[in-house]
Amino acid sequence: MYPSTPAQVGVLDGSIALVGHPNVGKSVIFQRLTGQHVTISNYPGTTVEVTRGVVPSLLGAVLIDTPGVFTFPPQSEDELVTTRVLLNEPLQAVLQIGDAKNLRRTLLLTVQLAEMGLPLVLVLNMMDEAGARGVEVNHQLLAEYLTCPVVPTVAIKGLGLQELVEVVKHADHPHFRLTYPAEIEAALAEVSLRLPYAPITPRALALLWFSGDTVSETWLKEHLDQSQFAELCEIRHSLQLSFVEPLLSVIQRIRLDYVQKAAKATLVSTGADAKKRPLDLGHLTTHPLWGLFFLAAILGAILWFVGIFGAGILVELLEERLFYGVINPWVIGLVTRAVPFPLVVDFLVGEYGQWTMGVTYAFALIFPIVTTFFLAFGVLEDSGYLPRLAALSNRFFHAMGLNGKAVLPMVLGLGCVTMATLTARVLESKRERILVTLLLALAVPCSAQLGVVLGMLSAISLQATLIWGGVVVMVMLVVGWLAARLLPGERTSLLVDLPPLRLPLVSNVVVKTLARLEWYLKEVIPIFLIGTAIMFGLDNLGLLDWLIHTGEPLVAGWLGLPPEASAAFIMGFLRRDFGASGLFVMQSQGQLNPVQVVVAMTTITLFVPCIASVLMIAKERTWQTAAGIIVTIFPLAFLVGGLLNRLLLWIGWGAS
Amino acid sequence: MTTFMACPLCGHTFNPAEEPGCATCPLHSGCTLLVCCPACGYKTVDAHQSWLARMALSLMPGAQFNGGDGHMEDRGRRFPRFFRRRGRHRRWRQLMHNQNDAGWRLTLLDVPPGHRVKIEGFATHLSPARKSQLQAYGLVPGYWVEVLQHSPVTVVKIDHSEVAMENDLAGQVWVAAGDPGQVASEE
């Protein structure tokens, strides 16, 4: 079969990387191998999640679940991380998870991994689906073609995993070598001598760099001095001169030819002549008309689960009943009795106290929302619906310089803007991430705010609601359109794989949600405490009153609102729905007329999102980006509000 | 011309484009919907020409013109008719963007849903990185793919996977129209 000089069992140093296309069951295999002990964290220097877990059956080796990758050199920011794992982590083995029914696509990646020379195992997963479609693979022969073991599995049923563990224990370096055109071979030989030690073979590293990969370029710059790197660049440059086509295309073609040969030899049956399956649900979800019905139903379900069940019922239970009713009075009493200094008491349990504001917000208000949110997100992620949603909504986002993949954060923003900012990482380029973050902060109201806003507007008339909605959507389109033209870089056209719709595995969703919640507890709650401390400082130094006072001319003069409303806008920065609630009280006391309500609601919807999401933007992007977004949004919200006020007064709306 | 229909009255098979039976009618110019059977003169409707009928069909995924409306389908030979309709838009687009680098090429965008074609290559101005990405998704010169839909985006089936791409991108993938009979022998 494959050449195997058994690796020393027991001496397991370094981790094992799971690599593969998206949606081939990587996370299911990961979960089956590691059990419940996983940690999700951002890969150093990026905002991309990498999950790590310990495999008990492999003497506690650490398994790394990398983001799905289609080919090297990587295209999206997620995929870059996978290359970085291969180049920088001490790895004892690489497990490629492949889709058995799409053998040729799988093999293109296998060939590239095998060239890297790390001990490799190819896992042909979803053998059951392949069987159902009439695909049969001769995996013994395939192993000979690839010089690495091939293990067929059905991960979702746990089939083949026992064998996989055994094979991984004995995994060895593959002796795989493709022959490239003579010019490339000569250049490879020359470059290999000058390369520093790398975890992957010098040949693979050089090929990766010849293909124009940025990760290996950064790596080379770090490990070589300037003159050495310049020599390499010289070699690559003169090599390119011997070909009309880009090097990447030449290299890729050799690999594709080999893949085609291997696939032809090892595919016992391709399933091409299997009888056509009847129309399935998947096709309806991307249909121009029926797709929209599906979308409406799914959106409705998510908004109900996160917005009404999570943000309504659960928050009510936890905040009103548990915290304000039981825990907080007890804590306040305890602290007041135990601490003699009034300032410290105030810091802990006062209006902007660490416990009464920081901890209460984090656990009573946000915790239930993010839990329901992560659950809904996990189900959606595992069902295979998200790529279809992206395909369906592509046209709408085209106008804003984005592609369909932006739909995800935008829709989730209606639940909670802070959490949605986090999911902007699914987008391919930095430019798109910034655009989406800006639009989220500007025009997408979170569920908490949406409830108050809709309540106030519907009390006036349907027309008021339509004016508000129309203005907000219009601002979003105009700002998106403008920002897309101002930001450097090009829009990437949509290209996504549409996996078949599947029923998510309950255990997988639960484990993922728990791991994400742990991340939330560790990283987000400190932010809440810091934010509360800042508010406490502002209040104690008298700056808060000063800010409210300074804002009066703007609020009263330009927006035409009563001066008391400026307090609501300051509160609105702390949490958007707080600001809206302040205005709600004013409306119920009869201090606002219909025009003022519409203007105030529009302004506060566009206004800077809550402090939590500003901190999240700063954490996910940079402080400069967060500052830039605030500086854009703040005048814009007031400009639109003021113009709307003038327009409504001019046409005499709501005067009767 | 490529589509044949059977007269619902006498059963004579004819090609509506070649037999404008009502050419003598003074209202004939611009009228493509109604056709007359050259054998018996029976006047019937050519549903292929109606955008309303096409739209209704697009709402019924899987449905096809056949039997019921008197058309005899010849899948292999139906291509050029569709291309001609699409071709107008394409030539316009090429003029607008000055992409006419290789003359008139058939692309994925021109292939009507439900047909299999062989990938030939990519537009020359496509970046190598994008090209390698398309190849990684399975759009490799020499592979056969089946086009499933064009709206709202183009979806193609490659082996047993489906890939969605913007129509823009689909217009940069060159294909060769072939005889569907060859499909079995491709692998």
Short mmCIF file of N, CA and C in Angstrom, two decimals, chain A residues 70-71 75 101-102 104-105 108 133 135 246 248 252 256 259-260 264 270-271 276 279 283-284 286-290 388 391-392 394-395 398 491 493-498, chain B residues 58-62 128-138 140 143-144 146 148-153 155 158-169 186-187:
data_model
loop_
_atom_site.label_atom_id
_atom_site.label_comp_id
_atom_site.label_asym_id
_atom_site.label_seq_id
_atom_site.Cartn_x
_atom_site.Cartn_y
_atom_site.Cartn_z
N PHE A 70 -10.03 26.06 0.08
CA PHE A 70 -10.28 25.43 -1.21
C PHE A 70 -9.00 25.09 -1.93
N THR A 71 -8.04 26.00 -1.89
CA THR A 71 -6.79 25.75 -2.60
C THR A 71 -5.71 26.64 -2.02
N GLN A 75 -7.31 32.45 -0.68
CA GLN A 75 -7.97 33.64 -1.21
C GLN A 75 -8.56 34.54 -0.12
N LYS A 101 -17.70 12.12 -2.54
CA LYS A 101 -18.44 12.15 -3.80
C LYS A 101 -17.89 13.20 -4.77
N ASN A 102 -17.03 14.08 -4.27
CA ASN A 102 -16.38 15.05 -5.17
C ASN A 102 -14.88 14.81 -5.16
N ARG A 104 -12.41 14.62 -7.40
CA ARG A 104 -11.41 15.42 -8.11
C ARG A 104 -11.10 16.71 -7.37
N ARG A 105 -12.16 17.32 -6.85
CA ARG A 105 -11.97 18.56 -6.11
C ARG A 105 -11.14 18.32 -4.85
N LEU A 108 -7.29 17.74 -5.57
CA LEU A 108 -6.46 18.90 -5.90
C LEU A 108 -5.81 19.44 -4.62
N ARG A 133 -25.26 8.14 -4.15
CA ARG A 133 -25.22 8.74 -5.49
C ARG A 133 -24.49 7.84 -6.49
N VAL A 135 -21.35 6.71 -6.27
CA VAL A 135 -19.91 6.95 -6.43
C VAL A 135 -19.14 5.87 -5.68
N PRO A 246 1.05 32.99 -16.26
CA PRO A 246 1.54 33.16 -14.89
C PRO A 246 1.99 31.81 -14.33
N LEU A 248 1.52 30.49 -11.50
CA LEU A 248 0.45 29.79 -10.80
C LEU A 248 -0.32 28.88 -11.75
N GLN A 252 -0.48 24.88 -11.48
CA GLN A 252 -1.81 24.34 -11.26
C GLN A 252 -2.16 23.28 -12.32
N LEU A 256 -3.47 19.54 -11.78
CA LEU A 256 -4.79 19.12 -12.26
C LEU A 256 -4.70 17.90 -13.16
N VAL A 259 -4.32 14.98 -10.91
CA VAL A 259 -5.59 14.71 -10.24
C VAL A 259 -6.53 13.97 -11.18
N GLN A 260 -6.59 14.43 -12.42
CA GLN A 260 -7.48 13.81 -13.39
C GLN A 260 -7.08 12.35 -13.62
N LYS A 264 -9.38 9.20 -12.51
CA LYS A 264 -9.83 8.30 -13.55
C LYS A 264 -9.51 6.86 -13.18
N THR A 270 -18.57 6.73 -11.27
CA THR A 270 -18.65 8.16 -10.99
C THR A 270 -20.03 8.59 -10.55
N GLY A 271 -21.01 7.71 -10.75
CA GLY A 271 -22.37 8.09 -10.38
C GLY A 271 -22.99 9.04 -11.38
N LYS A 276 -31.52 10.48 -12.00
CA LYS A 276 -31.65 11.83 -11.43
C LYS A 276 -32.56 11.82 -10.22
N LEU A 279 -36.68 16.75 -7.62
CA LEU A 279 -36.44 18.11 -7.17
C LEU A 279 -36.30 18.15 -5.64
N HIS A 283 -32.93 23.22 -4.17
CA HIS A 283 -33.14 24.02 -5.36
C HIS A 283 -34.20 25.08 -5.14
N LEU A 284 -35.17 24.76 -4.30
CA LEU A 284 -36.21 25.76 -4.03
C LEU A 284 -35.65 26.94 -3.26
N THR A 286 -32.88 28.45 -3.62
CA THR A 286 -32.18 29.44 -4.43
C THR A 286 -33.04 29.89 -5.60
N HIS A 287 -34.29 29.46 -5.62
CA HIS A 287 -35.19 29.87 -6.69
C HIS A 287 -35.54 31.35 -6.50
N PRO A 288 -35.61 32.12 -7.63
CA PRO A 288 -35.84 33.57 -7.49
C PRO A 288 -37.10 33.91 -6.69
N LEU A 289 -38.14 33.10 -6.76
CA LEU A 289 -39.36 33.45 -6.04
C LEU A 289 -39.54 32.63 -4.76
N TRP A 290 -39.53 31.29 -4.90
CA TRP A 290 -39.75 30.45 -3.71
C TRP A 290 -38.66 30.69 -2.68
N ARG A 388 -26.61 29.51 0.48
CA ARG A 388 -27.77 29.69 -0.39
C ARG A 388 -28.38 31.07 -0.19
N ALA A 391 -26.35 33.54 -2.04
CA ALA A 391 -26.63 33.52 -3.48
C ALA A 391 -27.91 34.29 -3.78
N LEU A 392 -28.89 34.11 -2.90
CA LEU A 392 -30.21 34.71 -3.12
C LEU A 392 -30.17 36.23 -3.01
N ASN A 394 -27.58 38.26 -3.32
CA ASN A 394 -26.40 38.89 -3.92
C ASN A 394 -26.72 40.21 -4.62
N ARG A 395 -27.85 40.24 -5.32
CA ARG A 395 -28.16 41.41 -6.14
C ARG A 395 -28.34 42.66 -5.29
N HIS A 398 -25.06 44.09 -4.17
CA HIS A 398 -24.23 44.52 -5.29
C HIS A 398 -24.14 46.05 -5.31
N ARG A 491 -14.55 45.29 -5.41
CA ARG A 491 -15.59 44.38 -4.98
C ARG A 491 -15.26 42.99 -5.53
N SER A 493 -16.61 39.46 -6.82
CA SER A 493 -17.90 38.87 -7.20
C SER A 493 -18.07 37.55 -6.47
N LEU A 494 -19.35 37.22 -6.31
CA LEU A 494 -19.70 36.07 -5.47
C LEU A 494 -19.28 34.75 -6.12
N LEU A 495 -18.68 33.89 -5.34
CA LEU A 495 -18.39 32.53 -5.77
C LEU A 495 -18.49 31.66 -4.52
N VAL A 496 -19.56 30.89 -4.40
CA VAL A 496 -19.71 30.04 -3.21
C VAL A 496 -20.10 28.64 -3.59
N ASP A 497 -19.70 27.72 -2.74
CA ASP A 497 -20.07 26.33 -2.87
C ASP A 497 -21.43 26.18 -2.20
N LEU A 498 -22.37 25.49 -2.85
CA LEU A 498 -23.68 25.28 -2.23
C LEU A 498 -23.75 23.85 -1.72
N SER B 58 -40.86 29.42 -15.24
CA SER B 58 -39.74 29.56 -14.31
C SER B 58 -40.23 29.43 -12.87
N LEU B 59 -41.52 29.65 -12.64
CA LEU B 59 -42.06 29.48 -11.29
C LEU B 59 -42.34 28.02 -10.98
N MET B 60 -42.30 27.17 -12.01
CA MET B 60 -42.55 25.75 -11.79
C MET B 60 -41.25 25.01 -12.03
N PRO B 61 -40.36 24.97 -11.04
CA PRO B 61 -39.06 24.36 -11.28
C PRO B 61 -39.23 22.93 -11.77
N GLY B 62 -38.46 22.57 -12.74
CA GLY B 62 -38.50 21.20 -13.23
C GLY B 62 -39.42 21.02 -14.42
N PRO B 128 -4.98 35.45 -12.31
CA PRO B 128 -4.57 34.06 -12.09
C PRO B 128 -5.10 33.50 -10.78
N ALA B 129 -5.17 34.37 -9.75
CA ALA B 129 -5.66 33.90 -8.45
C ALA B 129 -7.12 33.49 -8.56
N ARG B 130 -7.91 34.30 -9.26
CA ARG B 130 -9.32 34.00 -9.43
C ARG B 130 -9.48 32.72 -10.24
N LYS B 131 -8.63 32.56 -11.24
CA LYS B 131 -8.67 31.39 -12.09
C LYS B 131 -8.41 30.14 -11.26
N SER B 132 -7.40 30.22 -10.40
CA SER B 132 -7.06 29.03 -9.63
C SER B 132 -8.17 28.74 -8.62
N GLN B 133 -8.85 29.80 -8.17
CA GLN B 133 -9.96 29.59 -7.25
C GLN B 133 -11.11 28.87 -7.98
N LEU B 134 -11.41 29.31 -9.18
CA LEU B 134 -12.47 28.66 -9.97
C LEU B 134 -12.12 27.20 -10.21
N GLN B 135 -10.83 26.94 -10.49
CA GLN B 135 -10.42 25.56 -10.74
C GLN B 135 -10.55 24.72 -9.48
N ALA B 136 -10.27 25.34 -8.33
CA ALA B 136 -10.39 24.60 -7.08
C ALA B 136 -11.85 24.24 -6.80
N TYR B 137 -12.77 25.05 -7.29
CA TYR B 137 -14.19 24.74 -7.13
C TYR B 137 -14.64 23.69 -8.14
N GLY B 138 -13.77 23.35 -9.08
CA GLY B 138 -14.11 22.29 -10.03
C GLY B 138 -14.36 22.78 -11.44
N VAL B 140 -12.69 23.27 -14.16
CA VAL B 140 -11.39 23.00 -14.76
C VAL B 140 -11.59 22.73 -16.24
N TYR B 143 -13.44 19.54 -17.84
CA TYR B 143 -14.50 18.93 -17.02
C TYR B 143 -15.87 19.30 -17.59
N TRP B 144 -16.81 18.41 -17.34
CA TRP B 144 -18.18 18.69 -17.77
C TRP B 144 -18.99 19.23 -16.60
N GLU B 146 -23.02 20.91 -15.37
CA GLU B 146 -24.41 21.10 -15.75
C GLU B 146 -24.89 22.43 -15.20
N LEU B 148 -27.60 24.85 -13.80
CA LEU B 148 -28.90 24.63 -13.16
C LEU B 148 -29.79 25.85 -13.23
N GLN B 149 -29.24 27.04 -13.08
CA GLN B 149 -30.07 28.24 -13.14
C GLN B 149 -29.20 29.46 -13.41
N HIS B 150 -29.85 30.56 -13.82
CA HIS B 150 -29.12 31.81 -14.04
C HIS B 150 -29.61 32.94 -13.16
N SER B 151 -30.75 32.76 -12.53
CA SER B 151 -31.34 33.84 -11.75
C SER B 151 -31.67 33.31 -10.36
N PRO B 152 -31.33 34.03 -9.28
CA PRO B 152 -30.65 35.32 -9.23
C PRO B 152 -29.14 35.22 -9.50
N VAL B 153 -28.56 34.05 -9.36
CA VAL B 153 -27.15 33.88 -9.71
C VAL B 153 -27.03 32.59 -10.53
N VAL B 155 -25.95 28.94 -11.12
CA VAL B 155 -25.59 27.78 -10.32
C VAL B 155 -25.23 26.64 -11.26
N ILE B 158 -21.13 20.39 -10.59
CA ILE B 158 -19.87 19.78 -11.01
C ILE B 158 -19.71 18.51 -10.20
N ASP B 159 -19.54 17.39 -10.85
CA ASP B 159 -19.58 16.09 -10.17
C ASP B 159 -20.83 16.05 -9.31
N HIS B 160 -20.65 16.04 -7.97
CA HIS B 160 -21.83 15.98 -7.12
C HIS B 160 -21.93 17.21 -6.24
N SER B 161 -21.32 18.32 -6.66
CA SER B 161 -21.43 19.52 -5.85
C SER B 161 -22.03 20.65 -6.68
N GLU B 162 -22.57 21.63 -5.99
CA GLU B 162 -23.15 22.77 -6.69
C GLU B 162 -22.39 24.03 -6.32
N VAL B 163 -22.11 24.86 -7.31
CA VAL B 163 -21.38 26.09 -7.06
C VAL B 163 -22.20 27.25 -7.61
N ALA B 164 -22.36 28.30 -6.76
CA ALA B 164 -23.09 29.49 -7.20
C ALA B 164 -22.09 30.57 -7.53
N MET B 165 -22.29 31.27 -8.62
CA MET B 165 -21.39 32.39 -8.94
C MET B 165 -22.20 33.50 -9.59
N GLU B 166 -21.67 34.70 -9.43
CA GLU B 166 -22.34 35.84 -10.03
C GLU B 166 -22.32 35.71 -11.54
N ASN B 167 -23.38 36.22 -12.20
CA ASN B 167 -23.45 36.10 -13.65
C ASN B 167 -22.23 36.72 -14.34
N ASP B 168 -21.73 37.79 -13.73
CA ASP B 168 -20.50 38.42 -14.20
C ASP B 168 -19.37 37.42 -14.41
N LEU B 169 -19.20 36.61 -13.36
CA LEU B 169 -18.11 35.65 -13.35
C LEU B 169 -18.40 34.52 -14.33
N GLU B 186 -16.96 10.89 -21.12
CA GLU B 186 -15.98 11.92 -20.75
C GLU B 186 -14.98 11.49 -19.69
N GLU B 187 -15.44 10.65 -18.75
CA GLU B 187 -14.61 10.40 -17.57
C GLU B 187 -13.37 9.60 -17.94
#
